[in-house]
Coordinates of C-alpha atoms and ligand atoms in Angstrom, one line a residue:
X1 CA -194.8 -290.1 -28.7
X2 CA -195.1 -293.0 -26.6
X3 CA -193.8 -296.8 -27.7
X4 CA -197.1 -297.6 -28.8
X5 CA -197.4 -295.3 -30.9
X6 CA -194.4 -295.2 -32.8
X7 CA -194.3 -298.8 -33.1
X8 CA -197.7 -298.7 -35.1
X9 CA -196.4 -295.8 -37.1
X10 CA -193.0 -297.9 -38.1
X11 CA -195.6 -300.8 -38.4
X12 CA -197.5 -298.3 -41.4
X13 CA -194.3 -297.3 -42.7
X14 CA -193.2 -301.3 -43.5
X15 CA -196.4 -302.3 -44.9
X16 CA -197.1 -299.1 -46.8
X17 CA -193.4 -299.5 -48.4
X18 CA -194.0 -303.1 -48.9
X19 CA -196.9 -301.8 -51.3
X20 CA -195.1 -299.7 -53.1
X21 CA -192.6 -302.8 -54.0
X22 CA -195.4 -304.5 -55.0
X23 CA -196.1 -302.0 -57.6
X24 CA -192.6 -301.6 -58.9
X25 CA -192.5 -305.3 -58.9
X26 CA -195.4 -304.8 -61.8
X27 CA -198.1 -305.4 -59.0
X28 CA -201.3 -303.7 -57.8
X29 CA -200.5 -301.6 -54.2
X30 CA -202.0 -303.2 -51.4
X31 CA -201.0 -304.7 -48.0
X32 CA -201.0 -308.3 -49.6
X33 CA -204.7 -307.7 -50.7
X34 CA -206.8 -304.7 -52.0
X35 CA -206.4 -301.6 -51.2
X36 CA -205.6 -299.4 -48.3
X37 CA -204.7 -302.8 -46.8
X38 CA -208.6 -303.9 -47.6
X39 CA -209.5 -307.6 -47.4
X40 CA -210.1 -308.5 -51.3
X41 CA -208.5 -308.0 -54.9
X42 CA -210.9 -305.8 -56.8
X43 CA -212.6 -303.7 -54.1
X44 CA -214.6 -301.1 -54.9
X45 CA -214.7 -299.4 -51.5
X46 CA -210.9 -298.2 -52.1
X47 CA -208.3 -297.6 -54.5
X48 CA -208.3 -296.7 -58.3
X49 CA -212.3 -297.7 -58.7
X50 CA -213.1 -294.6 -56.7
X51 CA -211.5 -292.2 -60.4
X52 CA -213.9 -292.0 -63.2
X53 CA -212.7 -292.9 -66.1
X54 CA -211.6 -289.5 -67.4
X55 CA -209.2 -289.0 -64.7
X56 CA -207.7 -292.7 -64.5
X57 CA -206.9 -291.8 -68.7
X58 CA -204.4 -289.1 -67.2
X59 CA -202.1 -291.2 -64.9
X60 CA -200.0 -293.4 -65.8
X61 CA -200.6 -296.8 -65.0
X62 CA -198.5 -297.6 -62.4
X63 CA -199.9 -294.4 -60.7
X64 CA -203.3 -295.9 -60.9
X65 CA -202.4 -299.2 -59.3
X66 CA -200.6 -297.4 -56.9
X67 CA -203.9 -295.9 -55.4
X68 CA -204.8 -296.8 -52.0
X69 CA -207.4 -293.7 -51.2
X70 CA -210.5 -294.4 -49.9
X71 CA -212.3 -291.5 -52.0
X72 CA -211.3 -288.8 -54.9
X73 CA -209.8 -285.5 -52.9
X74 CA -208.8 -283.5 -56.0
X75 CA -213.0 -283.6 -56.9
X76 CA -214.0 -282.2 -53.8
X77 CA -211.3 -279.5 -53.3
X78 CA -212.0 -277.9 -56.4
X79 CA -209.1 -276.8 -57.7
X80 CA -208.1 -273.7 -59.7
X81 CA -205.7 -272.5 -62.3
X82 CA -203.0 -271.0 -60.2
X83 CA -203.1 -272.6 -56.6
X84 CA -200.8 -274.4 -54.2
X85 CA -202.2 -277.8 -53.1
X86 CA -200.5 -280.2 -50.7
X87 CA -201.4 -283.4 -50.6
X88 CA -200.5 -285.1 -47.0
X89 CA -199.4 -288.8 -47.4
X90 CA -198.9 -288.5 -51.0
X91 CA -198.3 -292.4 -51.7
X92 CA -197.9 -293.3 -55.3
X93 CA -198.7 -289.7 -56.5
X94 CA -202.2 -289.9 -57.9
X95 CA -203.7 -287.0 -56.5
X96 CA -200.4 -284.8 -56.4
X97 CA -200.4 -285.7 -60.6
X98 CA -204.1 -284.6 -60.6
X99 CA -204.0 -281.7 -58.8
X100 CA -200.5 -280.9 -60.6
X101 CA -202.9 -280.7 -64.1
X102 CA -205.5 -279.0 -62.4
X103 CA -203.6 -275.8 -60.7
X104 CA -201.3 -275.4 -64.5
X105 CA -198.1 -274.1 -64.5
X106 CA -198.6 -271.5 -62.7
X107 CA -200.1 -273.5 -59.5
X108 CA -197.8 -276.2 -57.5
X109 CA -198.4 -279.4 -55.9
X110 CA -196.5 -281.2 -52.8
X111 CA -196.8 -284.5 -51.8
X112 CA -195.4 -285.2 -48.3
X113 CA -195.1 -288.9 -47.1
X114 CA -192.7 -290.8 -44.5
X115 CA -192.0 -293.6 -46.6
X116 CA -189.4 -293.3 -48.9
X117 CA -189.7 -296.3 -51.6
X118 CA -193.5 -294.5 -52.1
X119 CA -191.7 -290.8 -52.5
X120 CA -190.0 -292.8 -55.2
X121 CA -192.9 -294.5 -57.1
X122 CA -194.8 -291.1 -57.1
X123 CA -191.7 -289.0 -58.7
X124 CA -191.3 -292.0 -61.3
X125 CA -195.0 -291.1 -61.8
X126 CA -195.2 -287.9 -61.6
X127 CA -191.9 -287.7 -64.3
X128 CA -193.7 -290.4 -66.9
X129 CA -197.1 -288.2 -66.5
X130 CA -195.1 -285.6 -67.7
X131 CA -195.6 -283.3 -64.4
X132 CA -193.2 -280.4 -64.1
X133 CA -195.2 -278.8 -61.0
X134 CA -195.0 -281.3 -58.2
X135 CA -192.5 -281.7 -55.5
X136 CA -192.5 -284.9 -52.9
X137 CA -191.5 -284.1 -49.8
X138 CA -190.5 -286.4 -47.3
X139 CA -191.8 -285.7 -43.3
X140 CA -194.0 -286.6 -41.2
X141 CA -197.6 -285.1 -41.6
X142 CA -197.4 -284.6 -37.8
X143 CA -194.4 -281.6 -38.4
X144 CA -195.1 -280.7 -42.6
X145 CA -191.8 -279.2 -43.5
X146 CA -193.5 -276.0 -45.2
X147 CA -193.8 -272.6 -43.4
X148 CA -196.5 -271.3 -42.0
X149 CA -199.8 -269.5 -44.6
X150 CA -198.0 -270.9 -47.6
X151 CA -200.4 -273.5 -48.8
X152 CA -203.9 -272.6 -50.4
X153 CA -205.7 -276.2 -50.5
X154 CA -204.7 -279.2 -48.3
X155 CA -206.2 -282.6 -49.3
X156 CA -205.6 -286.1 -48.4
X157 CA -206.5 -289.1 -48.9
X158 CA -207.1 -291.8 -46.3
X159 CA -204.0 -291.1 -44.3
X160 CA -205.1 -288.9 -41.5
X161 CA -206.8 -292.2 -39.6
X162 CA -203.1 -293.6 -40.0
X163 CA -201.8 -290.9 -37.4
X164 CA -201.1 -291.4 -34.4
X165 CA -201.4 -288.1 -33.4
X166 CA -204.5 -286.4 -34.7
X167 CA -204.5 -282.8 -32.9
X168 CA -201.0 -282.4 -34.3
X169 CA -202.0 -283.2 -37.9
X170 CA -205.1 -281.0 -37.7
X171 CA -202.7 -278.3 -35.9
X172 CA -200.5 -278.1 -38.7
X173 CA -202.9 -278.3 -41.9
X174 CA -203.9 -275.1 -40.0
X175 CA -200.3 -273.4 -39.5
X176 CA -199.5 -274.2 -43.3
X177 CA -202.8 -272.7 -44.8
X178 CA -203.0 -269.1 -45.5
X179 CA -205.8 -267.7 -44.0
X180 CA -209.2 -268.3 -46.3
X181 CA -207.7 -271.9 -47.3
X182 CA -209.7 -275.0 -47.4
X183 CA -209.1 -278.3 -47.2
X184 CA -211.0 -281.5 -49.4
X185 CA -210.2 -284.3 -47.4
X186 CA -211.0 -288.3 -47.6
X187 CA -211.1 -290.2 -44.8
X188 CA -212.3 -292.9 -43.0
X189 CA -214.9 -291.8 -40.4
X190 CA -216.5 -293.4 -37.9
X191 CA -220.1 -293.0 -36.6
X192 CA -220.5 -291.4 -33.5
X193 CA -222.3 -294.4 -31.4
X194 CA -219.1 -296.3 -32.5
X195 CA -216.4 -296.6 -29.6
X196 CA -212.5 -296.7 -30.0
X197 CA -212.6 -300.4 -29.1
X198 CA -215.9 -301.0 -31.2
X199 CA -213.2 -299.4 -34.3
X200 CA -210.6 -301.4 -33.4
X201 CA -212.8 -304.8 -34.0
X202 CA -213.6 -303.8 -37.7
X203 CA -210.4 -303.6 -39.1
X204 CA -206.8 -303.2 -38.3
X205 CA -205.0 -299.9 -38.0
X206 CA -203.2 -300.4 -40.7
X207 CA -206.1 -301.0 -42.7
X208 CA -207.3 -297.3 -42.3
X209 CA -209.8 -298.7 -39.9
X210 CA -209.0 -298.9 -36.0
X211 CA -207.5 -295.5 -36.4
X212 CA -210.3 -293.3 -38.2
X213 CA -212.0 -290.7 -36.1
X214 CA -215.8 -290.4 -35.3
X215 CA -217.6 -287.7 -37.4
X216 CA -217.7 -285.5 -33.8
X217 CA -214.7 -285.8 -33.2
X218 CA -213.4 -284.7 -36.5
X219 CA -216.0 -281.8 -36.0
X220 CA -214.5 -280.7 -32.7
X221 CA -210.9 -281.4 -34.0
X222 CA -211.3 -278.7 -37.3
X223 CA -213.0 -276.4 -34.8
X224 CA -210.5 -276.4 -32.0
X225 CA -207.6 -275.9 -35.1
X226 CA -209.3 -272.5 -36.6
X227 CA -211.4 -274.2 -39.0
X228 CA -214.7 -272.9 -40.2
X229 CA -218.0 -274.0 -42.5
X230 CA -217.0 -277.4 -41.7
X231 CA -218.8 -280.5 -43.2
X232 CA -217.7 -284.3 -42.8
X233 CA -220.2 -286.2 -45.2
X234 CA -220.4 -289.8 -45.2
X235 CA -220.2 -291.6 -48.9
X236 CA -219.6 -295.2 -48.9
X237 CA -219.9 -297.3 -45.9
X238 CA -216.1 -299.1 -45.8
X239 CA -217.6 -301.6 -42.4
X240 CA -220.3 -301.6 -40.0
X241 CA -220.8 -297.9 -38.9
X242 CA -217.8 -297.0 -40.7
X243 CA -217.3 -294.8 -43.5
X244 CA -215.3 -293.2 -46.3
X245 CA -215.8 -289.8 -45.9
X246 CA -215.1 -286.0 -47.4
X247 CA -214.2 -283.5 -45.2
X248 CA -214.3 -279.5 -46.0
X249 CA -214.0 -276.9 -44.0
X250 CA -212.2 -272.9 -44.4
X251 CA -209.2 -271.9 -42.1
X252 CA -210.6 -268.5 -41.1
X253 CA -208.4 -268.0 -38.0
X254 CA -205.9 -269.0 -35.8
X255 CA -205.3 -272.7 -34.2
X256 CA -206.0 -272.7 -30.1
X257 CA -204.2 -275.4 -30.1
X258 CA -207.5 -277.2 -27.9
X259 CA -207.5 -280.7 -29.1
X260 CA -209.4 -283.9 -29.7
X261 CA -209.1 -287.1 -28.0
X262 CA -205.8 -288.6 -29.1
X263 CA -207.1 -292.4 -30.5
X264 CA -204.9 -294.8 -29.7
X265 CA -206.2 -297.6 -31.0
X266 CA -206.3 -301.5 -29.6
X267 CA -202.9 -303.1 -31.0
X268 CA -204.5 -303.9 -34.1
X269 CA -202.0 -303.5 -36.3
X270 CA -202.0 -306.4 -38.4
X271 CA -202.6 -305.6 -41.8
X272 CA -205.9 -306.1 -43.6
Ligands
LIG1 C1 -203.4 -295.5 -47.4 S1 -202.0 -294.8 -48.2 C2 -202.7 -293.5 -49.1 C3 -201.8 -293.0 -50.2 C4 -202.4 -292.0 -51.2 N1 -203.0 -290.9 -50.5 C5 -203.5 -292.6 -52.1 O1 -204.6 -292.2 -52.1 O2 -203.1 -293.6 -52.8 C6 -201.2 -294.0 -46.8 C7 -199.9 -293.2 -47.2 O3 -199.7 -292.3 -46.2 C8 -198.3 -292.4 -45.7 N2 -198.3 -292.0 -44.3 C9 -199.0 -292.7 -43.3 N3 -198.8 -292.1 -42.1 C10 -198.0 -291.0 -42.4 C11 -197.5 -290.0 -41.6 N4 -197.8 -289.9 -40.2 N5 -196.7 -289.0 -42.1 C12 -196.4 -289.1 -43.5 N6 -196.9 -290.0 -44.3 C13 -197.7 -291.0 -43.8 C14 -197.9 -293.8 -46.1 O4 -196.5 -293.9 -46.3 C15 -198.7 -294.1 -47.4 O5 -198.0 -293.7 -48.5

């Protein structure tokens, strides 16, 4: 990877594990704001407000807070009794302890993130939700340490714009899903008249904005990794043209490995 990019990627890991102090400190996550590094305390275009009620009554608080998602994955993926989910860039383990309760005992969960003092905050969660089917893994969503065809359901949540390498991320959900998985995915997305540079002028990468993909390019992405019955639906607009999104589609063969345009956005890393 060049400099660039693994300077905004250590630049993501500090302010994402700055966050997660902030929530052990008895704070709301945040990159010294709302959420997903959002200008604003109570904003209701990330975080916790995006959980009905129902489902913010099964986490513990801290999990809550913790929430820096820019939609609700484990709604859209619909889960069943029985199934393995993986959620990439886990965080503080709000949709891992969802879709833990939602698969049962007989169904796992994985989180995988790179930051380690947000592995920590999600097993504290996970253990005071009571969650004995969860495991956090820590890696890189670029390389997820699983094997190949052993994951049913891959969901995330406002993560995949944070990557600095897209193809590889798509590549691998592909590698790790059996064949006839699916993945329920939120995401920032950008609308197709919007260029990299137009991205990079609403909002920082760090922010989960410079770095989000077009809805084309998301398309062609899914399709070039094996995916099929693909849908990107806009939901909330998050800035001008840009969107919180949720992404489906059905692994129904093979990756050829033929990519998307790598976005490397302006250096717009400053948070929020
Ligand atoms: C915006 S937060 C979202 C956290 C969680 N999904 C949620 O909804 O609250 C992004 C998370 O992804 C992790 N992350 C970002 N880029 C990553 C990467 N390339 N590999 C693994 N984890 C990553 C960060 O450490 C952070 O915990």
């Amino acid at each position: 990877m060049s400099t660039t990019g693994n300077e905004l990627r250590e630049e993501v890991r500090r302010r994402y594990a700055e966050s997660a102090r902030a929530v052990n400190e008895g704070g709301k996550a945040g990159c010294g704001g709302g959420s997903c590094c959002a200008d604003g305390e109570a904003d209701a275009r990330f975080g916790g407000a995006l959980y009905d009620a129902e489902q913010r009554g099964e986490l513990p608080e801290a999990a809550a807070l913790a929430s820096l998602g820019c939609g609700n994955p484990t709604v859209v993926a619909d889960l069943r009794e029985g199934e393995t989910v993986l959620d990439l860039g886990s965080g503080g383990g709000i949709d891992v302890i969802l879709s833990a309760k939602r698969v049962g005992e007989a169904g796992l969960a994985y989180g995988l993130d790179m930051t380690d003092e947000m592995l920590a905050l999600a097993q504290r969660n996970a253990q005071e939700a009571g969650i004995r089917n969860a495991i956090f893994l820590k890696g890189m969503i670029e390389e997820v340490p699983l094997p190949a065809d052993s994951i049913d359901v891959v969901i995330s949540n406002c993560v995949i714009n944070l990557s600095t390498d897209k193809p590889a991320v798509l590549t691998e959900i592909a590698r790790v899903l059996r064949p006839g998985g699916r993945i329920g995915i939120s995401d920032v997305v950008a609308e197709d008249r919007l260029s990299v540079k137009d991205r990079a002028e609403r909002g920082s990468h760090v922010g989960c904005i410079a770095g989000a993909l077009s809805r084309g390019e998301y398309e062609a992405g899914l399709e070039g990794a094996g995916f099929e019955r693909i849908s990107v639906e806009f939901t909330h607009e998050v800035a001008d043209g840009m969107h919180g999104a949720i992404i489906k589609a059905v692994k129904t063969r093979q990756s050829e490995q033929k990519g998307l345009p790598v976005i490397q956005p302006a250096a717009s890393a400053g948070c929020c």
